[in-house]
CSV table of C-alpha atoms in Angstrom, one decimal:
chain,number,residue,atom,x,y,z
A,1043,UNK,CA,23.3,-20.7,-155.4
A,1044,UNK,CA,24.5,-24.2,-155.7
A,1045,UNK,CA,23.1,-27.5,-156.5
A,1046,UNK,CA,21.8,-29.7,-154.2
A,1047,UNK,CA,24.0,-32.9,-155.4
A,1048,UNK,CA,26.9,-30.6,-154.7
A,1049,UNK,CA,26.0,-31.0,-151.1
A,1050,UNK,CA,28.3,-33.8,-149.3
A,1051,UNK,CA,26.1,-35.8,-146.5
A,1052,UNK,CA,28.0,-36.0,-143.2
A,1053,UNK,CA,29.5,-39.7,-142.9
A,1054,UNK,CA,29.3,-39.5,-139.4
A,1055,UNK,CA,26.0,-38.6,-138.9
A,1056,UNK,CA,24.8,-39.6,-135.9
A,1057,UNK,CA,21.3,-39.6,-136.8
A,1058,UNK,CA,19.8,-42.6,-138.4
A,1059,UNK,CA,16.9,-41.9,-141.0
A,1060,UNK,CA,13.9,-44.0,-141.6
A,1061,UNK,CA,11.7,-44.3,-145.0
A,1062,UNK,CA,9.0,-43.0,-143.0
A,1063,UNK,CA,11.0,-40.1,-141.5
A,1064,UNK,CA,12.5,-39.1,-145.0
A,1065,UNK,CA,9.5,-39.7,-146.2
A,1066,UNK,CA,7.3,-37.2,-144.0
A,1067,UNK,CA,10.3,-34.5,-145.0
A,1068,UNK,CA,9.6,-35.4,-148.8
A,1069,UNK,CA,5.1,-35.1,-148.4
A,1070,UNK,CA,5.5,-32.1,-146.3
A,1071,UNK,CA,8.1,-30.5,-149.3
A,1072,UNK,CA,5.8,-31.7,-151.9
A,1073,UNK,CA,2.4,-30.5,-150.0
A,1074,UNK,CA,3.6,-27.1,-148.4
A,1075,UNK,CA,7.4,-26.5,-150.1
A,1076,UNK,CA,10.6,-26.2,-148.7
A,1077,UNK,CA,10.3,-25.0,-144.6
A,1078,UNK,CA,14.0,-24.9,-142.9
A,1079,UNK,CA,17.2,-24.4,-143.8
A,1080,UNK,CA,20.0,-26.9,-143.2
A,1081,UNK,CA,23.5,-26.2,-141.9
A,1082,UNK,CA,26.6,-26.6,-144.2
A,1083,UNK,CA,30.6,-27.2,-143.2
A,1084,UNK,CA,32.7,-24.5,-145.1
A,1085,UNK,CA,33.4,-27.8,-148.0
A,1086,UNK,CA,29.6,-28.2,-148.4
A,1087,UNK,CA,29.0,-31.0,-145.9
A,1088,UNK,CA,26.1,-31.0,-144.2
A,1089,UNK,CA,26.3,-30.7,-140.3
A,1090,UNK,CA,22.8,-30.7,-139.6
A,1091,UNK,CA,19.7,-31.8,-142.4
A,1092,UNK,CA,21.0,-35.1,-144.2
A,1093,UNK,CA,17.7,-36.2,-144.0
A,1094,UNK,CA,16.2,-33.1,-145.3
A,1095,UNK,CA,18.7,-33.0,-148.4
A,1096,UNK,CA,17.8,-36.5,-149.3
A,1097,UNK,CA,13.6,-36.1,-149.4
A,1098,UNK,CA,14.2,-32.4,-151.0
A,1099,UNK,CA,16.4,-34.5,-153.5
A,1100,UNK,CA,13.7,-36.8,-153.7
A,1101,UNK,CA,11.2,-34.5,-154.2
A,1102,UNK,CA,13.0,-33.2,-157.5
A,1103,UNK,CA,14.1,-29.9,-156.0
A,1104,UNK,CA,17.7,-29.1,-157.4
A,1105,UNK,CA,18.6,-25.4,-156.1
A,1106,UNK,CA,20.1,-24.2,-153.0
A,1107,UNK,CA,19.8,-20.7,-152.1
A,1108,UNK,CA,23.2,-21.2,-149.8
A,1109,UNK,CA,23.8,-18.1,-146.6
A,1110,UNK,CA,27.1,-17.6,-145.8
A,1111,UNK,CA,27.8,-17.1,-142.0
A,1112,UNK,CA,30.8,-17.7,-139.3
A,1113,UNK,CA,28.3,-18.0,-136.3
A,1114,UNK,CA,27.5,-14.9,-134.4
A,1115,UNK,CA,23.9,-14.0,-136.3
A,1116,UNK,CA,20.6,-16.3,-136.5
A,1117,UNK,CA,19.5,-17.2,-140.2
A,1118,UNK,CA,16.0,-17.5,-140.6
A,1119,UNK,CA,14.1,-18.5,-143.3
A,1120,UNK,CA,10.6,-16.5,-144.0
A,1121,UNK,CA,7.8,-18.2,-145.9
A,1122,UNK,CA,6.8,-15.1,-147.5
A,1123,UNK,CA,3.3,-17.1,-148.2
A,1124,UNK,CA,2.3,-18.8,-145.4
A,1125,UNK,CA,0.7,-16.4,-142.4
A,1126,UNK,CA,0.3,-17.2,-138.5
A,1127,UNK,CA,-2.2,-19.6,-137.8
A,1128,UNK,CA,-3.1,-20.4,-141.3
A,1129,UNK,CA,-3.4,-24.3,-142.4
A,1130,UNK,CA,0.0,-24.2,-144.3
A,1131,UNK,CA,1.5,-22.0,-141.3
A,1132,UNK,CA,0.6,-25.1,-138.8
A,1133,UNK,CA,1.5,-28.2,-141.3
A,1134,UNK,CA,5.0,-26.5,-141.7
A,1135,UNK,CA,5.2,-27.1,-138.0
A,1136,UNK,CA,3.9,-30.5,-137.3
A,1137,UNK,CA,5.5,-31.8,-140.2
A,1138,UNK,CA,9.0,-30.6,-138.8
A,1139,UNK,CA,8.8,-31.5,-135.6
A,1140,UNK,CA,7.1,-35.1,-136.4
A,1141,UNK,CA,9.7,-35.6,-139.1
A,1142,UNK,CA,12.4,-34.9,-135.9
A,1143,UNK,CA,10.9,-37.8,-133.6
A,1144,UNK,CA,10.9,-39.6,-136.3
A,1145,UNK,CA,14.5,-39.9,-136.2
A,1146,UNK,CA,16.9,-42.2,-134.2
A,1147,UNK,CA,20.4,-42.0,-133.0
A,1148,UNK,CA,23.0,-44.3,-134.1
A,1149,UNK,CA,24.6,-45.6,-130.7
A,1150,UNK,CA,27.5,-46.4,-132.7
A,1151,UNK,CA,28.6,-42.8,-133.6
A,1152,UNK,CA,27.6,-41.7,-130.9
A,1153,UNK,CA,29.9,-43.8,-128.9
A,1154,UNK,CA,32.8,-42.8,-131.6
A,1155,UNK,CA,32.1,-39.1,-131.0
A,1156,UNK,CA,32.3,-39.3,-127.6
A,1157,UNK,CA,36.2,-40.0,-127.6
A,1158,UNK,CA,36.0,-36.4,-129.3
A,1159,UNK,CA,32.9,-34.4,-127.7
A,1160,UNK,CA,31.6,-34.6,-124.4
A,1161,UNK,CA,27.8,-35.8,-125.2
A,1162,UNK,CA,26.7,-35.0,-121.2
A,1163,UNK,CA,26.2,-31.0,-122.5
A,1164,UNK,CA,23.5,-32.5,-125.1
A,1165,UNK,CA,22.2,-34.7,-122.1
A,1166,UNK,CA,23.2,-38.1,-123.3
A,1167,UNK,CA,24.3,-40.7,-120.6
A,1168,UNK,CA,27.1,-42.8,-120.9
């Protein structure tokens, strides 16, 4: 277990998050509780969820149940009280995948991580 303020956001994050995109992430938290898991570095930064992080710090949630793992397995998280096809089962879903569009890049970083990563194997053009 750790605390969610011990969790470093990514500087570099190449994803730029709205209000209203943090903001779907914080209702959906607050409506149907925590859905995904994020991804840490080995110090704690977050790789993938910054804006996740901030709404569930918004939301007032303060624990994170943290898996340890060096790649090779998938983590999955299982809503023990949601079932298939249920109302909560399909808000989890839209809400995540809305939250997603919701998000823009940052051409900037992008363009600064593309000296170090070759951004044509995530389809991004020059």
């Amino acid at each position: 277990m750790a605390s969610i303020g011990d969790l470093k956001p990514d500087k570099r994050n190449a994803r730029r998050h709205t209000p209203r995109n943090v903001g779907i992430i914080e209702h959906s938290i607050q409506t149907n509780g925590f859905g995904r898991s994020v991804l840490l570095a080995a110090d704690g930064t977050v790789i993938a969820g910054n804006a996740t992080i901030d709404a569930a710090a918004s939301a007032g949630l303060g624990d994170v149940l943290i898996v340890e793992s060096d790649g090779p397995k998938v983590i999955a998280v299982k809503r023990t009280d949601d079932a298939p096809g249920s109302p909560e089962f399909h808000a989890l879903a839209v809400a995540d995948n809305r939250a997603a569009e919701l998000a823009e890049w940052n051409p900037l970083v992008l363009e600064e991580l593309s000296g170090e990563i070759d951004l044509s194997a995530f389809f991004f053009d020059e």
